[in-house]
XYZ file of C-alpha atoms in Angstrom:
651
model
C -23.874 -11.211 27.871
C -21.341 -8.410 27.382
C -21.682 -5.447 25.040
C -19.738 -7.025 22.186
C -21.928 -10.134 22.256
C -25.031 -7.952 22.284
C -23.751 -5.997 19.294
C -23.175 -9.180 17.294
C -26.824 -10.127 17.795
C -27.928 -6.874 16.146
C -26.165 -7.660 12.865
C -28.818 -8.223 10.197
C -26.782 -10.021 7.508
C -24.901 -13.297 7.185
C -21.290 -12.394 7.994
C -19.998 -15.556 6.324
C -21.543 -14.449 3.021
C -19.303 -11.358 2.942
C -15.980 -13.058 3.672
C -15.510 -14.650 0.195
C -16.163 -11.258 -1.416
C -13.346 -9.758 0.663
C -10.841 -12.389 -0.460
C -11.972 -12.975 -4.025
C -13.215 -16.530 -3.514
C -14.401 -19.000 -0.880
C -11.185 -20.971 -1.344
C -8.916 -17.985 -0.635
C -11.061 -16.930 2.330
C -10.820 -20.409 3.831
C -7.074 -20.539 3.154
C -6.496 -17.267 5.043
C -8.695 -18.350 7.939
C -6.836 -21.641 8.297
C -3.450 -19.956 7.891
C -4.181 -17.499 10.707
C -5.436 -20.287 12.947
C -2.303 -22.310 12.252
C -0.091 -19.295 12.978
C -1.381 -18.825 16.515
C -0.205 -22.336 17.473
C 3.410 -21.808 16.364
C 5.606 -20.031 18.946
C 8.199 -18.875 16.398
C 5.763 -16.693 14.429
C 4.508 -14.757 17.439
C 5.704 -11.197 17.951
C 6.598 -10.757 21.597
C 4.358 -8.327 23.540
C 7.646 -6.947 24.876
C 8.905 -6.226 21.339
C 8.745 -2.445 21.658
C 10.846 -2.470 24.840
C 13.755 -3.993 22.904
C 16.482 -2.119 21.085
C 16.454 -2.243 17.289
C 19.225 -4.842 17.038
C 17.295 -7.322 19.167
C 14.101 -6.511 17.267
C 15.845 -7.273 13.991
C 17.372 -10.548 15.186
C 14.018 -11.704 16.616
C 12.584 -11.764 13.121
C 14.920 -14.538 11.937
C 12.998 -17.405 13.516
C 9.721 -15.797 12.483
C 10.811 -15.514 8.844
C 11.868 -19.170 8.704
C 8.642 -20.321 10.369
C 6.544 -18.350 7.878
C 8.497 -19.854 4.986
C 7.796 -23.334 6.336
C 4.101 -22.470 6.600
C 4.185 -21.416 2.945
C 5.817 -24.746 2.098
C 8.762 -22.710 0.767
C 6.725 -21.569 -2.261
C 8.573 -18.308 -1.971
C 7.923 -16.882 -5.432
C 4.119 -17.071 -5.108
C 3.363 -13.520 -3.991
C -0.379 -14.051 -3.251
C 0.586 -16.455 -0.466
C 2.180 -13.581 1.461
C -1.223 -12.175 2.413
C -1.509 -14.275 5.559
C 2.016 -13.482 6.758
C 1.508 -9.728 6.398
C -1.818 -9.862 8.240
C -0.328 -11.909 11.064
C 3.060 -10.291 11.540
C 3.213 -7.142 13.640
C 6.128 -5.780 11.618
C 7.921 -6.298 8.324
C 9.750 -9.550 7.734
C 13.012 -10.568 6.113
C 13.272 -10.673 2.321
C 9.826 -9.239 1.526
C 11.195 -6.755 -1.013
C 13.551 -9.396 -2.396
C 10.788 -11.846 -3.243
C 8.388 -9.066 -4.230
C 10.711 -7.190 -6.605
C 14.122 -8.757 -7.258
C 12.919 -12.243 -8.101
C 10.123 -11.021 -10.445
C 12.593 -8.646 -12.137
C 14.969 -11.524 -12.903
C 12.081 -13.536 -14.326
C 10.890 -10.625 -16.490
C 14.162 -9.005 -17.557
C 16.526 -11.985 -17.585
C 17.319 -14.256 -20.507
C 16.648 -17.982 -20.203
C 20.361 -18.473 -19.600
C 20.388 -15.915 -16.776
C 17.280 -17.369 -15.171
C 18.873 -20.820 -15.262
C 22.035 -19.399 -13.699
C 20.421 -17.497 -10.819
C 16.785 -18.361 -10.201
C 17.184 -21.540 -8.147
C 19.860 -19.921 -5.973
C 17.550 -16.936 -5.513
C 14.707 -19.057 -4.194
C 17.061 -20.968 -1.891
C 18.583 -17.686 -0.634
C 22.086 -18.646 -1.688
C 21.681 -15.445 -3.661
C 19.915 -13.014 -1.332
C 19.350 -9.831 -3.276
C 18.093 -6.304 -2.798
C 16.490 -3.871 -5.259
C 19.128 -1.132 -5.482
C 17.493 1.650 -7.454
C 16.965 4.694 -5.190
C 19.938 6.958 -4.574
C 20.544 9.700 -2.027
C 19.663 12.436 -4.520
C 17.133 10.685 -6.773
C 14.245 8.312 -6.212
C 11.146 8.726 -8.366
C 13.207 10.430 -11.088
C 14.763 7.181 -12.291
C 16.263 8.601 -15.475
C 18.423 10.960 -13.381
C 20.151 8.156 -11.449
C 23.906 8.724 -11.403
C 25.387 5.263 -10.726
C 27.219 4.154 -13.867
C 27.842 0.806 -15.553
C 30.593 1.364 -18.111
C 31.437 -1.410 -20.560
C 35.168 -2.294 -20.788
C 35.618 -4.051 -24.131
C 39.189 -5.094 -23.262
C 38.065 -7.285 -20.345
C 34.441 -7.935 -21.425
C 33.219 -6.475 -18.123
C 31.019 -3.703 -16.765
C 32.545 -1.294 -14.259
C 29.937 -0.323 -11.645
C 30.806 2.991 -10.038
C 29.368 5.601 -7.684
C 30.682 8.916 -9.056
C 29.362 11.220 -6.287
C 27.878 11.073 -2.796
C 24.532 11.894 -4.419
C 24.774 8.599 -6.347
C 25.105 6.379 -3.263
C 22.311 3.810 -3.264
C 20.151 4.588 -0.240
C 17.021 2.969 1.220
C 16.894 -0.488 -0.440
C 15.372 -3.020 1.954
C 17.457 -6.103 2.810
C 20.626 -4.176 1.852
C 21.770 -3.168 5.331
C 22.549 -6.636 6.706
C 20.999 -9.454 4.692
C 21.773 -9.114 0.987
C 24.836 -10.648 -0.663
C 23.821 -9.519 -4.163
C 22.135 -6.363 -5.432
C 19.972 -5.784 -8.473
C 21.549 -2.438 -9.339
C 19.930 0.124 -11.614
C 22.676 2.144 -13.322
C 23.286 4.184 -16.458
C 24.665 1.943 -19.170
C 27.643 3.594 -20.864
C 29.192 2.041 -23.969
C 31.810 3.848 -26.036
C 31.239 7.031 -24.004
C 27.527 7.058 -24.868
C 24.697 6.652 -22.344
C 22.007 4.078 -23.188
C 19.681 4.791 -20.270
C 19.202 3.097 -16.928
C 19.500 -0.699 -17.025
C 19.513 -3.531 -14.456
C 22.655 -5.374 -13.350
C 23.158 -8.282 -10.957
C 26.100 -7.329 -8.724
C 27.623 -9.436 -5.910
C 28.262 -7.211 -2.871
C 29.179 -9.593 -0.023
C 31.284 -12.747 0.176
C 29.048 -15.840 0.120
C 31.048 -17.496 2.913
C 32.102 -14.678 5.229
C 29.306 -12.227 4.365
C 31.906 -9.452 4.421
C 31.721 -6.661 1.796
C 33.609 -7.440 -1.404
C 36.466 -5.185 -2.584
C 35.216 -1.800 -3.759
C 31.947 -2.128 -1.843
C 30.833 0.074 1.050
C 27.568 -1.161 2.512
C 25.568 -0.885 5.728
C 22.296 0.003 7.439
C 20.977 3.594 7.296
C 19.626 3.602 10.886
C 16.277 3.917 12.702
C 13.147 5.105 10.882
C 9.591 6.021 11.842
C 8.546 2.455 11.038
C 10.035 -0.717 9.594
C 12.206 -1.139 12.697
C 13.170 -4.655 11.642
C 13.797 -3.803 7.987
C 17.478 -3.257 7.167
C 17.197 -0.403 4.683
C 20.764 0.199 3.580
C 23.335 2.265 1.735
C 25.669 1.013 -1.015
C 28.670 2.687 -2.643
C 30.703 1.234 -5.530
C 34.308 2.055 -6.339
C 35.048 0.738 -9.832
C 33.565 -2.733 -9.185
C 33.841 -5.126 -12.121
C 31.191 -7.661 -13.107
C 30.954 -9.972 -16.148
C 29.049 -8.725 -19.195
C 26.689 -11.652 -18.526
C 25.393 -9.866 -15.390
C 23.352 -7.220 -17.214
C 19.773 -8.463 -17.453
C 19.578 -8.892 -21.186
C 16.199 -10.129 -22.334
C 15.335 -6.771 -23.909
C 18.716 -5.068 -24.285
C 22.169 -6.574 -24.642
C 25.746 -5.487 -25.215
C 27.861 -7.616 -27.536
C 31.520 -8.321 -26.802
C 32.540 -5.829 -29.472
C 30.517 -3.035 -27.861
C 27.297 -3.010 -29.874
C 24.084 -2.200 -27.997
C 21.123 -4.183 -29.313
C 17.572 -3.578 -28.136
C 15.051 -6.400 -28.421
C 11.346 -5.982 -27.812
C 9.708 -3.144 -25.901
C 11.736 -1.489 -23.107
C 8.510 -0.780 -21.215
C 8.488 -4.422 -20.139
C 10.972 -3.623 -17.383
C 8.255 -1.631 -15.648
C 6.035 -4.712 -15.364
C 8.334 -6.047 -12.623
C 7.731 -2.983 -10.452
C 4.000 -3.422 -11.033
C 4.200 -6.734 -9.158
C 5.390 -4.924 -6.012
C 2.779 -2.199 -6.418
C 0.165 -4.926 -6.756
C 1.317 -6.288 -3.386
C 0.987 -2.812 -1.874
C -2.553 -2.233 -3.160
C -3.979 -5.717 -2.629
C -2.335 -6.838 0.618
C -1.341 -3.894 2.783
C -4.847 -2.307 2.853
C -5.933 -5.360 4.822
C -3.951 -4.040 7.762
C -6.557 -1.254 7.853
C -9.068 -3.993 8.611
C -6.951 -4.760 11.673
C -7.123 -1.094 12.734
C -10.877 -0.946 12.284
C -11.560 -4.295 13.960
C -9.680 -3.060 17.023
C -11.271 0.388 17.052
C -14.854 -0.738 16.442
C -14.718 -3.562 18.974
C -13.234 -1.211 21.550
C -15.782 1.508 20.739
C -18.555 -0.986 21.524
C -16.951 -2.323 24.718
C -15.883 1.114 25.982
C -18.579 3.018 27.894
C -18.397 6.711 28.711
C -20.994 9.112 30.179
C -24.607 8.333 30.979
C -27.758 8.603 28.890
C -31.137 9.887 30.055
C -31.810 6.531 31.746
C -28.665 6.931 33.824
C -26.836 4.159 31.927
C -23.384 4.499 30.424
C -23.292 4.610 26.624
C -21.017 2.595 24.398
C -18.737 5.080 22.695
C -19.974 3.917 19.273
C -23.452 5.204 20.171
C -22.161 8.746 19.827
C -22.531 10.202 16.343
C -19.076 11.781 16.536
C -17.510 8.333 16.979
C -19.549 6.972 14.090
C -18.358 9.926 11.994
C -14.736 9.012 12.802
C -14.950 5.283 12.102
C -17.800 4.320 9.789
C -16.698 6.298 6.693
C -13.288 4.662 7.158
C -15.006 1.270 7.178
C -16.895 2.137 3.987
C -13.687 3.347 2.348
C -11.880 0.163 3.385
C -14.481 -2.017 1.660
C -14.244 0.084 -1.496
C -10.461 -0.304 -1.465
C -10.504 -4.057 -0.864
C -12.958 -4.664 -3.706
C -11.101 -2.315 -6.054
C -7.759 -3.879 -5.139
C -8.997 -7.308 -6.182
C -9.994 -5.939 -9.591
C -6.722 -4.074 -10.065
C -4.795 -7.198 -9.077
C -6.530 -9.086 -11.874
C -5.638 -6.292 -14.291
C -1.949 -6.419 -13.277
C -1.858 -10.191 -13.763
C -3.547 -9.939 -17.152
C -1.145 -7.227 -18.278
C 1.867 -9.177 -16.985
C 0.820 -12.277 -18.940
C 0.184 -10.263 -22.096
C 3.532 -8.499 -21.832
C 5.302 -11.859 -21.760
C 3.687 -12.535 -25.151
C 4.679 -9.151 -26.569
C 1.207 -7.611 -26.187
C 1.438 -4.133 -24.595
C -2.168 -3.066 -25.212
C -3.003 -2.868 -21.495
C 0.298 -1.383 -20.304
C -0.745 2.286 -20.282
C -4.118 1.502 -18.697
C -2.532 -0.701 -16.057
C 0.160 1.881 -15.326
C -2.375 4.680 -14.863
C -4.720 2.743 -12.594
C -2.033 1.161 -10.467
C -0.375 4.567 -9.956
C -3.617 6.146 -8.778
C -4.704 3.272 -6.552
C -1.229 2.974 -4.996
C -1.365 6.646 -4.014
C -4.946 6.583 -2.770
C -4.756 3.285 -0.888
C -1.495 3.958 0.950
C -2.699 7.373 2.116
C -5.834 5.686 3.413
C -4.128 2.879 5.355
C -1.921 5.287 7.304
C -4.717 7.781 7.928
C -7.050 4.980 8.964
C -4.576 3.707 11.567
C -4.143 7.225 12.946
C -7.879 7.941 13.158
C -8.505 4.560 14.754
C -5.795 5.350 17.292
C -7.402 8.717 18.045
C -10.830 7.110 18.379
C -9.532 4.844 21.155
C -8.484 7.653 23.467
C -5.478 7.125 25.709
C -5.399 3.369 25.182
C -4.926 3.871 21.434
C -1.669 5.633 22.160
C -0.116 2.526 23.737
C 1.537 -0.255 21.756
C -0.629 -2.805 23.580
C -3.569 -1.470 21.539
C -1.869 -2.727 18.367
C -2.552 0.575 16.573
C 0.767 2.503 16.718
C 2.598 -0.382 15.023
C 0.109 -0.412 12.140
C 0.637 3.288 11.553
C 4.431 3.060 11.808
C 4.770 0.101 9.479
C 2.405 1.413 6.812
C 3.271 5.117 6.550
C 6.493 4.320 4.587
C 4.313 2.884 1.798
C 3.219 6.436 0.944
C 6.740 7.102 -0.312
C 8.285 3.784 -1.316
C 7.774 2.210 -4.753
C 6.574 5.511 -6.174
C 6.031 8.698 -4.170
C 2.306 9.321 -4.007
C 2.140 12.781 -5.553
C 4.208 11.535 -8.496
C 1.842 8.569 -8.789
C -1.205 10.848 -8.965
C 0.484 12.987 -11.610
C 1.107 9.874 -13.714
C -2.599 9.031 -13.600
C -3.563 12.646 -14.302
C -1.398 12.672 -17.445
C -3.258 9.646 -18.781
C -6.668 11.103 -17.874
C -5.912 14.302 -19.782
C -4.812 12.253 -22.770
C -8.006 10.219 -22.992
C -10.152 13.264 -22.175
C -8.802 15.000 -25.269
C -9.202 11.847 -27.353
C -12.825 11.610 -26.243
C -13.405 15.321 -26.808
C -12.119 15.059 -30.367
C -13.868 11.706 -30.910
C -10.557 10.495 -32.314
C -10.514 7.184 -30.461
C -12.948 5.014 -28.507
C -11.807 4.814 -24.900
C -11.436 1.466 -23.108
C -14.954 0.831 -21.806
C -13.979 -1.510 -18.961
C -11.791 0.952 -17.074
C -12.529 4.420 -18.469
C -15.975 4.026 -20.008
C -17.292 7.303 -18.575
C -15.109 9.165 -21.117
C -17.210 7.652 -23.897
C -20.187 9.553 -22.400
C -18.359 12.844 -22.092
C -21.050 15.217 -23.310
C -23.949 13.635 -21.430
C -21.935 13.829 -18.200
C -21.055 17.484 -18.854
C -24.735 18.234 -19.501
C -25.980 16.507 -16.314
C -27.428 18.636 -13.499
C -28.616 17.525 -10.062
C -31.495 19.736 -8.919
C -32.958 17.379 -6.285
C -30.599 14.803 -4.777
C -31.579 11.158 -4.368
C -29.228 8.291 -3.574
C -29.688 6.947 -7.114
C -27.648 9.922 -8.366
C -24.484 9.166 -6.392
C -22.736 7.478 -9.307
C -23.670 10.286 -11.708
C -22.356 12.874 -9.265
C -19.044 11.067 -8.876
C -18.766 10.770 -12.667
C -19.421 14.497 -12.963
C -16.813 15.186 -10.299
C -14.253 13.376 -12.452
C -15.108 14.879 -15.822
C -15.580 18.462 -14.645
C -12.332 18.452 -12.663
C -10.423 17.120 -15.690
C -12.113 19.616 -18.003
C -11.219 22.447 -15.622
C -7.588 21.289 -15.426
C -7.318 20.879 -19.192
C -8.838 24.302 -19.897
C -6.558 25.949 -17.334
C -3.508 24.341 -18.934
C -4.535 25.448 -22.418
C -5.143 29.004 -21.214
C -1.634 29.282 -19.768
C -0.080 27.799 -22.898
C -2.016 30.189 -25.147
C -0.697 33.041 -23.007
C 2.853 32.032 -23.821
C 3.976 29.591 -21.122
C 5.626 26.381 -22.281
C 3.704 23.156 -21.445
C 6.308 21.839 -18.976
C 6.263 25.045 -16.942
C 2.465 24.960 -16.861
C 2.526 21.346 -15.662
C 5.183 21.944 -13.023
C 4.126 25.323 -11.635
C 0.533 26.180 -12.526
C -1.780 23.147 -12.349
C -0.197 20.720 -9.887
C -3.024 20.777 -7.340
C -5.624 20.545 -10.106
C -3.883 17.479 -11.532
C -3.809 15.902 -8.075
C -7.528 16.575 -7.538
C -8.437 15.192 -10.956
C -6.557 11.955 -10.329
C -7.941 11.537 -6.827
C -11.506 12.201 -7.985
C -11.142 9.494 -10.623
C -9.904 6.913 -8.104
C -12.758 7.692 -5.693
C -15.237 7.225 -8.543
C -13.505 4.013 -9.636
C -13.649 2.664 -6.071
C -17.391 3.293 -5.824
C -17.980 1.669 -9.223
C -15.932 -1.385 -8.177
C -17.910 -1.552 -4.923
C -21.211 -1.613 -6.834
C -19.923 -4.284 -9.218
C -18.871 -6.475 -6.285
C -22.274 -6.110 -4.621
C -23.792 -7.671 -7.739
C -21.796 -10.832 -6.955
C -23.445 -11.250 -3.536
C -26.191 -13.853 -3.437
C -27.812 -12.887 -0.122
C -30.455 -10.139 -0.161
C -29.549 -8.808 3.297
C -25.871 -8.794 2.393
C -26.654 -6.796 -0.744
C -28.697 -4.294 1.288
C -26.020 -3.713 3.922
C -23.197 -3.486 1.383
C -25.224 -1.003 -0.703
C -25.792 1.118 2.402
C -22.061 0.979 3.088
C -21.157 1.840 -0.511
C -23.512 4.809 -0.510
C -22.069 6.034 2.800
C -18.677 5.996 1.091
C -19.965 7.928 -1.933
C -21.732 10.518 0.219
C -18.612 11.069 2.322
C -16.526 11.637 -0.820
C -19.004 14.183 -2.200
C -19.184 16.079 1.093
C -15.390 16.218 1.323
C -14.641 17.201 -2.269
C -17.444 18.472 -4.485
C -16.319 22.093 -4.935
C -16.037 21.674 -8.705
C -19.675 20.508 -8.854
C -20.822 23.648 -7.059
C -18.600 25.918 -9.154
C -19.910 24.453 -12.424
C -23.554 24.457 -11.337
C -23.911 20.655 -11.427
C -25.294 20.668 -7.916
C -27.153 23.286 -5.874
C -27.057 24.167 -2.187
C -30.301 22.323 -1.473
C -28.853 19.078 -2.837
C -25.718 19.519 -0.710
C -27.979 19.751 2.345
C -29.791 16.578 1.231
C -26.488 14.720 0.795
C -25.463 15.758 4.312
C -28.772 14.477 5.715
C -28.377 11.260 3.749
C -24.865 10.822 5.135
C -26.137 11.068 8.726
C -28.892 8.540 7.953
C -26.312 6.119 6.569
C -24.216 6.401 9.724
C -27.229 5.263 11.738
C -27.919 2.375 9.343
C -24.324 1.091 9.361
C -23.709 1.454 13.117
C -25.453 -1.833 14.119
C -23.799 -3.660 11.195
C -20.276 -2.409 11.885
C -19.161 -5.284 14.104
C -20.244 -7.822 11.476
C -18.510 -5.903 8.692
C -15.126 -5.897 10.450
C -15.425 -9.457 11.710
C -16.130 -10.647 8.161
C -12.345 -10.403 7.652
C -12.041 -13.296 10.154
C -8.941 -12.046 11.939
C -8.279 -13.966 15.137
C -7.047 -12.307 18.327
C -3.476 -13.469 17.784
C -3.324 -11.698 14.416
C -4.745 -8.465 15.894
C -2.041 -8.291 18.597
C -4.261 -6.013 20.693
C -5.468 -6.064 24.265
C -8.297 -3.593 23.557
C -9.603 -5.206 20.349
C -9.966 -8.779 21.615
C -12.961 -10.824 20.527
C -14.209 -11.592 24.058
C -15.061 -7.942 24.720
C -12.898 -7.676 27.839
C -10.338 -4.990 27.015
C -9.609 -3.895 30.560
C -8.763 -7.340 31.861
C -6.502 -8.033 28.887
C -4.757 -4.666 29.220
C -4.179 -5.019 32.968
C -2.752 -8.531 32.750
C -0.571 -7.528 29.825
C 0.925 -4.714 31.914
C 1.610 -7.172 34.741
C 2.992 -10.058 32.686
C 4.350 -8.728 29.394
C 6.313 -5.600 30.302
C 9.910 -6.557 31.097
C 10.617 -3.116 32.559
C 8.448 -4.044 35.522
C 11.044 -6.694 36.360
C 13.987 -4.301 36.071
C 15.797 -3.038 39.173
C 15.786 0.756 38.998
C 17.139 1.227 42.537
C 20.662 2.342 41.438
C 19.354 5.217 39.325
C 16.835 6.206 42.005
C 19.621 6.313 44.592
C 21.771 8.347 42.228
C 18.989 10.876 41.756
C 18.567 11.147 45.515
C 22.094 12.563 45.713
C 20.985 15.671 43.845
C 21.212 18.681 46.147
C 18.853 21.480 45.208
C 20.255 25.006 45.402
C 17.992 26.926 47.763
């Protein structure tokens, strides 16, 4: 019996009882398990072990067969975003048309009229229209209102003229634009009768449907290699007075009549609900790649032995407290993120459905929470991959470990679909708003998502003089409220001293806003974790998950509780007790760690790792991979060696 098998026997809870909690239901958990098992039998969906020896062009072309095979597996239900979970878990890299189906298609459904949906939607699903989401420009990304591309209405021809007025206005970064797209959903300033009416969405053909060549007035191509997303054709797009029919402006909520009148219908905020769909994908699906990182790292840390103990036997690396300190808080954080993501996904769906009925009551709440979770979760996934790589020593550095690819293909998420610092500032703005409402007792705050603000004074009055684990939630609540109070008071002080509010926001309290938003998300994650534990029906499962949740909470307090010390909420003795508690939790979770990662039910094919394989034989797998899977070992290097031998050293 090898070390991995021995470790599995030490697990004290029913692993199968955790899996449905991780996927939201038994049905979804079973679907993912079967999907991953089916994937490993289909040659076209495999990513070649030699993939990272190829040049980028070959890498890109190799994804064509994989994309088609995945679509067949999904039974071509291409507009059902939740089905993409299995493909993202299984695929080593990004696939064709992910942004298209995640953003362009939902935008048409949300922003288009019935007539426009009837005209385009079927062709979109069949990829006759293959679009890209052309919003970001060279000079502006998160600052959408400063986009410079123009869409000027020509009343004489009943057309819009799409134009790129400067180099700064060139569309840059949209996925699927470089090679694949023949249409673009272009965000441009609507200009009618020399007056700007804000940024609106336009469907613009950019390549010939038969030849796939750029249409007149279009300059388009791929922007080149990036740190990740090697097989994603992020592109550039420049317009020179390109004309499109008036019909091509998505017109469910704003339209231009043929005589040049601009008519707004409904709430313009609805356009944002389409972007929320993509952010939902980022916060509910991509964090599961962190489970891949941790499965690899924890399995390898059990199988890997280094240095002897006092009995003269080599220790598994995971026996060392330093290795536990690297990996187990990440595991606890992952669980908090997965459980929180499921709840936020439900909120996004509820808001989306209400918006379709004209009910915007959840829009601000949904916007705030999805901004904060997007920022927090994407930071975590990249950092988790990097720390898992570091925890695996030299082998973690190699692509055969599976870890470098996870880092490379997830670090772009920190920036795309909302740069993370901007996202935190959006949440912080909302937190300050409801803090002041609660302080003035002018409005009852939504209890489901921000209920702690309804207990403002009791939280401000709370003091922890002798720490026990039962106080973790109260301490995290205090961390939120005191950091927001500090930020609010600091802002008011600067304003009273004569600074204008915008200058204070931009130059005086930025880090405080960031901390306030992050503290709220960490609290919200712990609360969601506790709520999910209540759904477990196995006593041992509840015990282990509670230990894991409390490890997460303790790690957050040890990393960021300065405001609690400064305000006297907590004393030095309690900090010492939290540190001791944290170390105790590491020891409790260590024997459960293998069960907690394997509850995700990822098979070896989906891990794409020689060191994280389920049979606990990393060295054999790594050696045979080097022999069989590295094409460079079959390359004749004799000519270059002979050439180098002709070098004559100057003595």
